[in-house]
CSV table of C-alpha atoms and ligand atoms in Angstrom, one decimal:
chain,number,residue,atom,x,y,z
A,1,MET,CA,0.0,0.0,0.0
A,2,GLN,CA,1.0,3.6,-0.5
A,3,SER,CA,1.3,5.9,2.4
A,4,LEU,CA,2.1,9.4,3.1
A,5,ALA,CA,5.6,8.8,4.1
A,6,LEU,CA,6.3,12.2,5.7
A,7,GLN,CA,8.4,13.7,2.9
A,8,GLU,CA,10.8,10.8,2.3
A,9,SER,CA,11.0,7.2,3.1
A,10,THR,CA,13.9,6.1,5.4
A,11,GLY,CA,15.1,3.8,2.6
A,12,LYS,CA,16.6,6.9,0.9
A,13,GLU,CA,20.3,7.5,1.3
A,14,LYS,CA,21.1,9.7,4.2
A,15,LYS,CA,23.6,12.5,4.0
A,16,THR,CA,26.9,12.3,5.9
A,17,MET,CA,27.3,14.5,8.9
A,18,ALA,CA,29.6,16.8,7.0
A,19,GLU,CA,26.9,17.3,4.4
A,20,HIS,CA,24.4,18.4,7.0
A,21,ARG,CA,25.5,22.1,6.9
A,22,PHE,CA,22.8,23.0,9.4
A,23,TRP,CA,22.3,19.9,11.6
A,24,ASN,CA,26.0,19.6,12.0
A,25,THR,CA,25.9,22.8,14.1
A,26,GLN,CA,23.0,21.7,16.3
A,27,PRO,CA,22.9,19.8,19.6
A,28,VAL,CA,21.8,16.5,18.2
A,29,PRO,CA,23.6,13.2,18.1
A,30,LYS,CA,25.8,12.2,15.1
A,31,HIS,CA,24.4,9.5,12.7
A,32,ASP,CA,26.9,6.9,14.0
A,33,GLU,CA,26.7,7.7,17.7
A,34,ASN,CA,25.8,4.9,20.0
A,35,ILE,CA,24.1,6.5,23.0
A,36,THR,CA,23.9,4.8,26.4
A,37,ASP,CA,23.3,7.7,28.8
A,38,MET,CA,20.6,10.3,29.0
A,39,GLY,CA,20.6,14.1,29.5
A,40,PRO,CA,21.2,17.5,27.8
A,41,ILE,CA,23.8,17.7,25.0
A,42,GLU,CA,24.6,21.3,25.9
A,43,PRO,CA,23.7,23.2,29.1
A,44,SER,CA,20.7,25.5,29.4
A,45,ILE,CA,21.5,29.2,29.4
A,46,PRO,CA,19.9,31.7,31.9
A,47,VAL,CA,16.7,32.9,30.3
A,48,ASP,CA,17.8,36.6,30.6
A,49,GLN,CA,20.8,35.8,28.4
A,50,VAL,CA,18.7,34.4,25.5
A,51,SER,CA,18.8,36.7,22.5
A,52,LYS,CA,15.8,39.1,22.3
A,53,GLU,CA,16.5,39.7,18.6
A,54,LEU,CA,14.5,38.0,15.9
A,55,THR,CA,16.7,35.6,13.8
A,56,ALA,CA,17.8,37.4,10.7
A,57,LEU,CA,15.6,36.7,7.6
A,58,PRO,CA,16.4,37.6,3.9
A,59,LYS,CA,15.2,41.2,3.6
A,60,GLU,CA,12.2,40.4,1.3
A,61,PHE,CA,10.6,38.5,4.2
A,62,GLU,CA,9.3,39.3,7.7
A,63,TRP,CA,8.3,37.3,10.8
A,64,CYS,CA,4.7,37.1,12.0
A,65,GLU,CA,2.7,35.2,14.6
A,66,LEU,CA,-0.5,33.4,13.7
A,67,ASP,CA,-3.5,33.7,16.1
A,68,MET,CA,-5.6,30.6,15.6
A,69,THR,CA,-8.5,32.2,17.4
A,70,ILE,CA,-8.7,34.6,14.4
A,71,GLU,CA,-10.5,33.0,11.4
A,72,LYS,CA,-8.4,34.9,8.9
A,73,ASP,CA,-5.1,33.6,10.4
A,74,ALA,CA,-6.4,30.1,10.7
A,75,LYS,CA,-7.5,30.1,7.1
A,76,GLU,CA,-4.2,31.5,5.9
A,77,LEU,CA,-2.3,28.7,7.6
A,78,TYR,CA,-4.7,26.2,6.2
A,79,ASP,CA,-4.2,27.6,2.7
A,80,LEU,CA,-0.4,27.4,3.0
A,81,LEU,CA,-0.4,23.9,4.3
A,82,THR,CA,-3.1,22.5,2.0
A,83,LEU,CA,-1.0,23.5,-1.1
A,84,ASN,CA,2.5,23.0,0.2
A,85,TYR,CA,2.7,20.6,3.1
A,86,VAL,CA,3.8,16.9,3.2
A,87,GLU,CA,3.4,14.8,0.0
A,88,ASP,CA,4.3,11.2,-0.6
A,89,ASP,CA,7.3,10.4,-2.7
A,90,GLU,CA,5.2,10.1,-5.9
A,91,ALA,CA,3.3,13.3,-5.3
A,92,GLN,CA,0.0,11.5,-5.4
A,93,PHE,CA,-1.3,12.6,-2.0
A,94,ARG,CA,-0.8,15.7,0.2
A,95,PHE,CA,-1.9,16.1,3.8
A,96,ASP,CA,-5.0,18.3,4.1
A,97,TYR,CA,-5.3,19.2,7.8
A,98,SER,CA,-8.6,21.0,8.3
A,99,VAL,CA,-8.9,24.4,9.9
A,100,ASN,CA,-10.6,22.9,13.0
A,101,PHE,CA,-7.8,20.3,13.2
A,102,LEU,CA,-5.1,23.0,13.1
A,103,LYS,CA,-6.9,25.0,15.8
A,104,TRP,CA,-7.0,21.8,17.9
A,105,ALA,CA,-3.4,20.8,17.3
A,106,LEU,CA,-2.0,24.3,17.9
A,107,GLN,CA,-4.0,25.4,20.9
A,108,PRO,CA,-3.6,22.8,23.7
A,109,PRO,CA,-3.4,23.9,27.3
A,110,ASN,CA,-0.5,26.4,27.7
A,111,TRP,CA,-0.2,27.1,24.0
A,112,ARG,CA,1.4,30.4,23.1
A,113,LYS,CA,0.8,32.6,20.1
A,114,ASP,CA,4.5,33.4,19.9
A,115,TRP,CA,5.2,29.7,19.2
A,116,LEU,CA,3.0,29.8,16.0
A,117,VAL,CA,5.6,31.4,13.8
A,118,GLY,CA,5.0,32.5,10.2
A,119,VAL,CA,7.1,34.2,7.5
A,120,ARG,CA,5.4,36.6,5.2
A,121,VAL,CA,6.6,38.3,2.0
A,122,ALA,CA,7.3,41.9,3.2
A,123,SER,CA,5.8,43.5,0.1
A,124,ASN,CA,2.4,41.8,-0.1
A,125,LYS,CA,2.2,40.0,3.3
A,126,LYS,CA,1.6,36.6,1.8
A,127,LEU,CA,2.2,33.8,4.2
A,128,VAL,CA,5.0,31.6,2.8
A,129,ALA,CA,6.4,29.6,5.7
A,130,PHE,CA,5.4,28.3,9.1
A,131,ILE,CA,6.7,26.4,12.1
A,132,SER,CA,4.9,25.6,15.4
A,133,ALA,CA,5.8,24.6,19.0
A,134,ILE,CA,3.5,23.4,21.7
A,135,PRO,CA,4.5,22.3,25.2
A,136,VAL,CA,4.7,18.6,26.1
A,137,GLN,CA,5.8,16.8,29.2
A,138,LEU,CA,7.8,13.9,27.7
A,139,ARG,CA,9.2,10.9,29.6
A,140,THR,CA,12.2,9.2,28.1
A,141,PHE,CA,12.8,6.0,30.2
A,142,ASP,CA,12.8,7.3,33.8
A,143,LYS,CA,13.3,11.0,33.1
A,144,SER,CA,10.4,13.4,32.5
A,145,THR,CA,11.2,16.7,30.9
A,146,LEU,CA,9.1,19.7,29.8
A,147,MET,CA,9.9,20.0,26.1
A,148,THR,CA,8.5,21.8,23.0
A,149,GLU,CA,6.9,19.6,20.4
A,150,ILE,CA,7.8,21.0,17.0
A,151,ASN,CA,5.5,20.5,14.0
A,152,PHE,CA,4.0,21.9,10.8
A,153,LEU,CA,7.4,23.1,9.4
A,154,ASN,CA,6.5,24.2,5.9
A,155,VAL,CA,8.1,26.4,3.3
A,156,HIS,CA,6.1,27.4,0.2
A,157,LYS,CA,7.1,25.2,-2.8
A,158,LYS,CA,8.5,28.2,-4.7
A,159,LEU,CA,10.9,29.0,-1.9
A,160,ARG,CA,12.4,25.6,-1.4
A,161,SER,CA,16.1,24.8,-1.1
A,162,LYS,CA,16.9,28.4,-0.1
A,163,ARG,CA,18.0,27.5,3.5
A,164,LEU,CA,14.8,29.1,5.0
A,165,ALA,CA,14.1,26.0,7.1
A,166,PRO,CA,17.2,26.4,9.2
A,167,VAL,CA,16.2,30.0,9.9
A,168,MET,CA,12.7,28.9,11.0
A,169,ILE,CA,14.2,26.2,13.2
A,170,ARG,CA,16.7,28.7,14.8
A,171,GLU,CA,13.9,31.1,15.5
A,172,ILE,CA,11.6,28.6,17.1
A,173,THR,CA,14.6,27.4,19.2
A,174,ARG,CA,15.1,30.9,20.4
A,175,ARG,CA,11.4,31.3,21.3
A,176,SER,CA,11.6,28.0,23.2
A,177,HIS,CA,14.7,29.1,25.1
A,178,ILE,CA,13.0,32.4,26.0
A,179,HIS,CA,10.4,30.4,28.0
A,180,GLY,CA,13.1,28.3,29.6
A,181,ILE,CA,12.7,25.2,27.5
A,182,PHE,CA,15.9,23.7,26.1
A,183,GLN,CA,14.7,20.3,24.7
A,184,ALA,CA,12.4,19.5,21.9
A,185,VAL,CA,10.7,16.5,20.2
A,186,TYR,CA,9.7,16.2,16.6
A,187,THR,CA,9.0,13.6,13.9
A,188,ALA,CA,9.8,13.6,10.2
A,189,GLY,CA,9.9,11.3,7.2
A,190,ALA,CA,13.3,12.9,6.4
A,191,VAL,CA,16.4,11.2,7.7
A,192,LEU,CA,18.3,13.6,9.9
A,193,PRO,CA,20.9,13.1,12.6
A,194,LYS,CA,19.7,11.0,14.5
A,195,PRO,CA,16.4,9.2,15.0
A,196,VAL,CA,15.8,8.0,18.5
A,197,SER,CA,13.2,5.6,17.0
A,198,THR,CA,11.7,4.8,13.6
A,199,CYS,CA,8.2,3.5,13.1
A,200,GLN,CA,6.6,2.0,10.0
A,201,TYR,CA,3.1,3.1,8.8
A,202,PHE,CA,0.3,0.6,8.5
A,203,HIS,CA,-3.0,1.0,6.7
A,204,ARG,CA,-6.4,-0.7,7.2
A,205,SER,CA,-8.6,-0.4,4.2
A,206,LEU,CA,-12.2,0.5,4.9
A,207,ASN,CA,-13.2,1.5,1.4
A,208,PRO,CA,-11.1,-0.8,-0.9
A,209,LYS,CA,-12.8,0.4,-4.1
A,210,LYS,CA,-12.0,4.0,-3.6
A,211,LEU,CA,-8.4,3.3,-2.4
A,212,VAL,CA,-7.8,1.3,-5.6
A,213,GLU,CA,-9.3,4.1,-7.7
A,214,CYS,CA,-7.1,6.7,-5.9
A,215,GLY,CA,-4.0,4.6,-6.5
A,216,PHE,CA,-3.5,4.1,-2.7
A,217,SER,CA,-3.9,0.3,-2.9
A,218,ARG,CA,-3.6,-2.3,-5.5
A,219,ILE,CA,-5.8,-5.4,-6.0
A,220,PRO,CA,-3.6,-8.3,-4.9
A,221,GLN,CA,-2.5,-10.6,-7.7
A,222,SER,CA,-5.2,-13.2,-8.5
A,223,TRP,CA,-7.8,-11.4,-6.4
A,224,THR,CA,-10.8,-9.6,-7.7
A,225,LEU,CA,-12.1,-6.3,-6.4
A,226,ALA,CA,-15.2,-8.1,-5.1
A,227,ARG,CA,-12.9,-10.5,-3.0
A,228,MET,CA,-11.0,-7.5,-1.7
A,229,ILE,CA,-14.2,-5.7,-0.7
A,230,LYS,CA,-15.4,-8.9,1.1
A,231,HIS,CA,-12.0,-9.3,2.8
A,232,PHE,CA,-12.1,-5.7,4.3
A,233,LYS,CA,-15.8,-5.7,5.3
A,234,VAL,CA,-16.2,-4.7,9.0
A,235,PRO,CA,-19.1,-5.6,11.2
A,236,GLU,CA,-22.1,-3.3,11.4
A,237,LYS,CA,-22.0,-3.2,15.2
A,238,THR,CA,-19.4,-2.9,17.8
A,239,SER,CA,-18.6,-5.9,20.0
A,240,ILE,CA,-17.7,-4.8,23.5
A,241,PRO,CA,-20.5,-4.4,26.0
A,242,GLY,CA,-20.5,-0.9,27.4
A,243,PHE,CA,-18.6,0.6,24.4
A,244,ARG,CA,-19.8,4.2,23.9
A,245,GLU,CA,-18.5,7.6,22.9
A,246,MET,CA,-16.4,9.3,25.6
A,247,GLN,CA,-18.1,12.1,27.5
A,248,GLN,CA,-17.0,15.0,29.6
A,249,LYS,CA,-17.7,13.1,32.9
A,250,ASP,CA,-15.2,10.4,31.9
A,251,VAL,CA,-12.3,12.8,31.8
A,252,PRO,CA,-10.8,12.1,35.3
A,253,GLU,CA,-11.0,8.3,34.9
A,254,VAL,CA,-9.5,8.5,31.4
A,255,LEU,CA,-6.7,10.6,32.7
A,256,VAL,CA,-5.7,7.9,35.2
A,257,LEU,CA,-6.3,5.1,32.7
A,258,VAL,CA,-4.3,6.6,29.8
A,259,ASN,CA,-1.3,7.7,32.0
A,260,LYS,CA,-1.2,4.2,33.6
A,261,TYR,CA,-1.2,2.7,30.2
A,262,LEU,CA,1.6,5.0,28.9
A,263,GLU,CA,3.8,3.8,31.7
A,264,ARG,CA,4.4,0.7,29.6
A,265,PHE,CA,6.5,2.7,27.2
A,266,ASP,CA,10.0,4.3,27.2
A,267,PHE,CA,9.1,7.4,25.2
A,268,ALA,CA,5.7,8.8,26.2
A,269,PRO,CA,3.9,12.0,27.1
A,270,GLN,CA,2.3,12.5,30.5
A,271,PHE,CA,-1.2,13.9,30.5
A,272,GLU,CA,-0.9,16.2,33.6
A,273,THR,CA,-4.4,17.5,34.2
A,274,ASN,CA,-8.0,16.9,33.3
A,275,ALA,CA,-7.6,19.9,30.9
A,276,ASP,CA,-5.0,17.9,28.9
A,277,VAL,CA,-7.3,14.9,28.5
A,278,GLU,CA,-10.3,17.2,27.8
A,279,HIS,CA,-8.2,18.8,25.0
A,280,TRP,CA,-6.5,15.8,23.5
A,281,ILE,CA,-8.8,12.9,24.0
A,282,LEU,CA,-12.4,14.1,24.6
A,283,PRO,CA,-14.1,14.1,21.1
A,284,HIS,CA,-13.9,17.3,19.1
A,285,LYS,CA,-16.3,17.5,16.2
A,286,ASP,CA,-14.8,16.3,12.9
A,287,VAL,CA,-11.3,16.2,14.4
A,288,VAL,CA,-11.0,13.5,17.1
A,289,TRP,CA,-13.2,10.6,18.1
A,290,SER,CA,-12.9,8.7,21.4
A,291,TYR,CA,-14.7,5.8,22.9
A,292,VAL,CA,-14.7,4.3,26.3
A,293,VAL,CA,-15.8,1.0,27.7
A,294,GLU,CA,-18.0,1.5,30.7
A,295,ASP,CA,-18.3,-1.7,32.7
A,296,PRO,CA,-22.0,-2.5,32.7
A,297,THR,CA,-21.9,-3.7,36.3
A,298,THR,CA,-19.4,-1.4,38.1
A,299,LYS,CA,-19.9,1.6,35.8
A,300,LYS,CA,-16.1,2.0,35.9
A,301,ILE,CA,-14.3,3.1,32.7
A,302,THR,CA,-12.1,0.1,31.8
A,303,ASP,CA,-10.8,1.0,28.3
A,304,MET,CA,-10.4,3.9,25.9
A,305,VAL,CA,-9.6,4.1,22.2
A,306,SER,CA,-9.4,7.1,19.9
A,307,PHE,CA,-8.6,8.2,16.4
A,308,TYR,CA,-8.3,11.5,14.5
A,309,SER,CA,-9.2,12.7,11.1
A,310,LEU,CA,-6.5,13.7,8.6
A,311,PRO,CA,-7.6,13.7,5.0
A,312,SER,CA,-5.2,13.9,2.1
A,313,SER,CA,-5.8,15.7,-1.2
A,314,VAL,CA,-5.7,13.2,-4.0
A,315,ILE,CA,-3.5,15.0,-6.6
A,316,GLY,CA,-4.6,14.9,-10.2
A,317,ASN,CA,-7.2,12.1,-9.9
A,318,PRO,CA,-10.2,12.6,-12.2
A,319,LYS,CA,-12.6,10.8,-9.8
A,320,HIS,CA,-11.5,11.6,-6.2
A,321,LYS,CA,-10.4,14.8,-4.6
A,322,THR,CA,-10.0,13.7,-1.0
A,323,LEU,CA,-9.0,10.5,0.8
A,324,ASN,CA,-10.7,10.4,4.2
A,325,ALA,CA,-8.1,8.9,6.5
A,326,ALA,CA,-8.5,8.2,10.2
A,327,TYR,CA,-5.3,7.8,12.3
A,328,LEU,CA,-5.2,5.5,15.3
A,329,PHE,CA,-4.5,7.8,18.3
A,330,TYR,CA,-4.2,7.0,22.1
A,331,TYR,CA,-5.8,4.1,23.8
A,332,GLY,CA,-5.6,2.4,27.1
A,333,THR,CA,-7.0,-0.6,29.0
A,334,ASP,CA,-7.0,-1.7,32.6
A,335,ILE,CA,-6.5,-5.3,31.4
A,336,ILE,CA,-2.8,-4.7,32.1
A,337,SER,CA,-3.6,-4.7,35.8
A,338,LYS,CA,-4.9,-8.2,35.4
A,339,GLY,CA,-1.5,-9.4,34.1
A,340,THR,CA,0.4,-9.6,30.9
A,341,GLU,CA,2.4,-12.7,31.8
A,342,ASP,CA,0.1,-15.3,30.3
A,343,LYS,CA,1.5,-15.5,26.7
A,344,HIS,CA,0.9,-17.2,23.4
A,345,GLU,CA,3.7,-19.3,22.0
A,346,ASP,CA,4.9,-16.3,20.0
A,347,GLY,CA,5.2,-14.2,23.1
A,348,THR,CA,2.1,-12.0,22.8
A,349,PRO,CA,0.3,-11.5,26.1
A,350,LYS,CA,-3.0,-13.3,25.7
A,351,LEU,CA,-5.4,-11.0,27.6
A,352,LEU,CA,-3.9,-7.7,26.4
A,353,SER,CA,-3.8,-8.9,22.8
A,354,LYS,CA,-7.5,-10.1,22.9
A,355,ARG,CA,-8.7,-6.8,24.5
A,356,LEU,CA,-6.8,-4.5,22.1
A,357,ASN,CA,-8.1,-6.5,19.1
A,358,GLU,CA,-11.6,-6.0,20.4
A,359,LEU,CA,-11.0,-2.2,21.0
A,360,VAL,CA,-9.4,-1.5,17.7
A,361,GLY,CA,-11.9,-3.7,15.9
A,362,ASP,CA,-14.7,-1.6,17.4
A,363,ALA,CA,-12.8,1.6,16.5
A,364,LEU,CA,-12.8,0.3,12.9
A,365,VAL,CA,-16.5,-0.2,13.0
A,366,MET,CA,-17.0,3.4,14.1
A,367,ALA,CA,-14.5,4.8,11.5
A,368,LYS,CA,-16.3,2.9,8.8
A,369,ARG,CA,-19.7,4.2,10.0
A,370,LEU,CA,-18.2,7.8,9.9
A,371,GLY,CA,-17.3,7.4,6.3
A,372,PHE,CA,-13.5,7.0,6.6
A,373,ASP,CA,-11.8,5.3,3.7
A,374,VAL,CA,-8.8,4.0,5.6
A,375,MET,CA,-7.5,3.7,9.2
A,376,ASN,CA,-3.8,4.5,9.4
A,377,GLY,CA,-1.5,3.5,12.2
A,378,LEU,CA,2.1,3.3,13.1
A,379,GLN,CA,4.1,0.3,14.5
A,380,LEU,CA,4.4,1.8,18.0
A,381,MET,CA,2.8,1.3,21.4
A,382,ASP,CA,1.0,-2.1,21.4
A,383,ASN,CA,-0.2,-1.7,17.8
A,384,GLY,CA,1.9,-4.7,16.9
A,385,LEU,CA,-0.6,-6.9,18.8
A,386,VAL,CA,-3.5,-5.9,16.5
A,387,LEU,CA,-2.2,-4.9,13.1
A,388,GLN,CA,-2.2,-8.3,11.5
A,389,GLN,CA,-5.5,-9.6,13.0
A,390,GLN,CA,-7.3,-6.3,12.2
A,391,LYS,CA,-6.1,-6.6,8.5
A,392,PHE,CA,-3.7,-3.6,8.5
A,393,GLY,CA,-1.1,-3.8,5.7
A,394,ALA,CA,2.4,-2.5,5.9
A,395,GLY,CA,2.9,0.8,4.1
A,396,ASP,CA,6.0,2.1,2.5
A,397,GLY,CA,6.3,5.0,4.8
A,398,HIS,CA,8.3,5.4,8.0
A,399,LEU,CA,8.2,8.1,10.6
A,400,ASN,CA,11.4,9.0,12.5
A,401,TYR,CA,11.3,10.3,16.0
A,402,TYR,CA,13.9,12.9,17.1
A,403,LEU,CA,15.0,14.7,20.2
A,404,TYR,CA,16.7,18.1,20.3
A,405,ASN,CA,19.4,18.7,22.9
A,406,TRP,CA,18.6,15.4,24.7
A,407,ARG,CA,20.9,12.4,24.6
A,408,CYS,CA,18.8,9.3,24.8
A,409,PRO,CA,19.5,5.6,24.0
A,410,ASP,CA,17.6,4.2,21.0
A,411,VAL,CA,13.9,3.4,21.7
A,412,ASP,CA,12.4,0.2,20.3
A,413,ASP,CA,9.4,1.1,18.1
A,414,LYS,CA,7.1,-1.0,20.4
A,415,LYS,CA,8.3,1.2,23.3
A,416,VAL,CA,7.2,4.5,21.7
A,417,GLY,CA,4.1,5.9,23.3
A,418,LEU,CA,4.0,9.4,21.8
A,419,VAL,CA,1.6,9.9,18.9
A,420,MET,CA,2.4,13.1,17.0
A,421,LEU,CA,-0.1,14.7,14.6
B,501,LIG,C1,14.8,23.7,22.3
B,501,LIG,C2,13.9,23.9,21.3
B,501,LIG,C3,14.3,23.4,20.0
B,501,LIG,C4,13.3,23.6,18.9
B,501,LIG,C5,13.7,23.1,17.5
B,501,LIG,C6,13.9,21.6,17.4
B,501,LIG,C7,14.2,21.1,16.0
B,501,LIG,C8,13.0,21.1,15.1
B,501,LIG,C9,13.3,20.6,13.7
B,501,LIG,C10,12.2,20.8,12.8
B,501,LIG,C11,11.2,19.7,12.9
B,501,LIG,C12,10.1,19.8,11.9
B,501,LIG,C13,9.0,18.7,12.1
B,501,LIG,C14,8.1,18.7,10.9
B,501,LIG,O1,7.3,19.6,10.8
B,501,LIG,S1,8.2,17.4,9.7
B,501,LIG,C15,7.3,18.0,8.3
B,501,LIG,C16,8.2,18.8,7.4
B,501,LIG,N1,7.5,19.5,6.4
B,501,LIG,C17,7.4,19.0,5.1
B,501,LIG,O2,7.9,17.9,4.8
B,501,LIG,C18,6.5,19.8,4.2
B,501,LIG,C19,7.1,19.9,2.8
B,501,LIG,N2,8.4,20.3,2.8
B,501,LIG,C20,8.8,21.6,3.1
B,501,LIG,O3,8.0,22.5,3.4
B,501,LIG,C21,10.3,21.9,3.1
B,501,LIG,O4,10.9,20.9,2.3
B,501,LIG,C22,11.0,21.9,4.5
B,501,LIG,C23,10.4,23.1,5.3
B,501,LIG,C24,10.7,20.6,5.2
B,501,LIG,C25,12.5,22.1,4.3
B,501,LIG,O5,12.7,23.2,3.5
B,501,LIG,P1,13.6,23.2,2.2
B,501,LIG,O6,13.3,21.9,1.5
B,501,LIG,O7,13.3,24.4,1.4
B,501,LIG,O8,15.1,23.1,2.7
B,501,LIG,P2,16.0,24.4,3.2
B,501,LIG,O9,16.9,24.7,2.0
B,501,LIG,O10,15.2,25.5,3.7
B,501,LIG,O11,16.9,23.7,4.4
B,501,LIG,C26,17.6,22.6,4.2
B,501,LIG,C27,18.0,22.0,5.6
B,501,LIG,O12,16.7,21.7,6.3
B,501,LIG,C28,16.9,20.3,6.7
B,501,LIG,N3,15.5,19.7,6.7
B,501,LIG,C29,14.8,19.3,5.6
B,501,LIG,N4,13.6,18.8,6.0
B,501,LIG,C30,13.6,18.9,7.4
B,501,LIG,C31,12.7,18.5,8.3
B,501,LIG,N5,11.5,17.9,8.0
B,501,LIG,N6,13.0,18.7,9.6
B,501,LIG,C32,14.2,19.3,10.0
B,501,LIG,N7,15.1,19.7,9.1
B,501,LIG,C33,14.8,19.5,7.8
B,501,LIG,C34,17.8,19.7,5.7
B,501,LIG,O13,18.3,18.5,6.2
B,501,LIG,C35,18.8,20.8,5.5
B,501,LIG,O14,19.7,20.8,6.6
B,501,LIG,P3,21.1,20.1,6.5
B,501,LIG,O15,20.9,18.7,6.1
B,501,LIG,O16,21.9,20.9,5.4
B,501,LIG,O17,21.8,20.3,7.8
């Protein structure tokens, strides 16, 4: 299957360190470094010594901040990204984050307007580049650090390869330092020095006919489309008793459930307050969908599963304009408290595997009902326990996870618990 391999697949040749004119100068590990300890690469500087000067831009451009509470700003960012953001290697698909999605992604608790940084053409004020930061409390192994999560780096297609990206990165670094944050986390399809983990994309077809017509999937050899449709059919109804949409009243229980679940991983965010869960997990219309299992007897919330909507524009297809993709997001189950020691011969924990398959199976039922064409997921968290059984197929994309100014041993993909948008 095709996939939106963020910008490049990891199979591409990587540059040598000397060829990384910019990354060579930054506090990140070298490609060949084997890291066994954890901590900052360079020391923090006193906040009052951080430069107050904007990073220098070529004179035809100027810095701006985007205020996502203002419709005009949100729409301008949408317009930049929808035409210029991440495409797959063959330029068949391009991410098409909706305005509401961008508002959600960029305004979590403690968001800052000065971390939503744009570049405009000085003469006509056209928005031509963007980079964002939001705060995240990230645990790597046993250390938890307040970092910035960097995303949505984009330079207009006409301004590529002019070394604007390093300027954007320097400026967002300065703006992070100003607020006393000296570490960051980011993901990219591009191979940069040096991934802390790499996760493969997987895709679960929900609308095989459309995926084939879009060139996203192919009919397997010796199969017919009819056979493919039958193969990917999902049940009409969910299977778990007590499975229902998450509501406001569930927030405190979901906070405990999801944090407990994330303890299983070596690279995971910590949801600190109810407000975090209310923002990231409680359903937001047309953006994120979340379901809980309420035990019919005890009324306790025992499980949670969520996915978000990230459509892609289908480029130059006569029949379809948009591919409606859902992405598997956070989940959690209290089954882990009942033990994960009882294992199948291949080592998969029986109870956990069974429960996650039920949960993701029910999420697929909901996604199909909502009109999604495909459910995408990464080989991270415990997704490996469900991908095969739920008929996900391996894609050709990979996503690399990176840390800035934080030495950290490599993290196995199954130990990654951070899902970035
Ligand atoms: C403490 C706080 C720290 C905060 C900062 C933490 C770091 C955050 C880092 C950012 C995390 C972003 C996370 C996301 O949003 S990942 C999504 C990135 N966006 C896209 O893929 C959208 C489509 N592409 C574009 O808009 C442009 O091609 C971009 C903007 C990506 C590069 O523009 P352009 O193509 O016109 O190139 P240039 O001439 O200006 O610059 C060339 C230099 O840029 C290095 N490059 C290329 N791609 C990336 C990339 N994805 N991350 C980091 N660096 C990248 C490249 O290796 C080279 O450096 P070096 O190899 O010579 O050394």
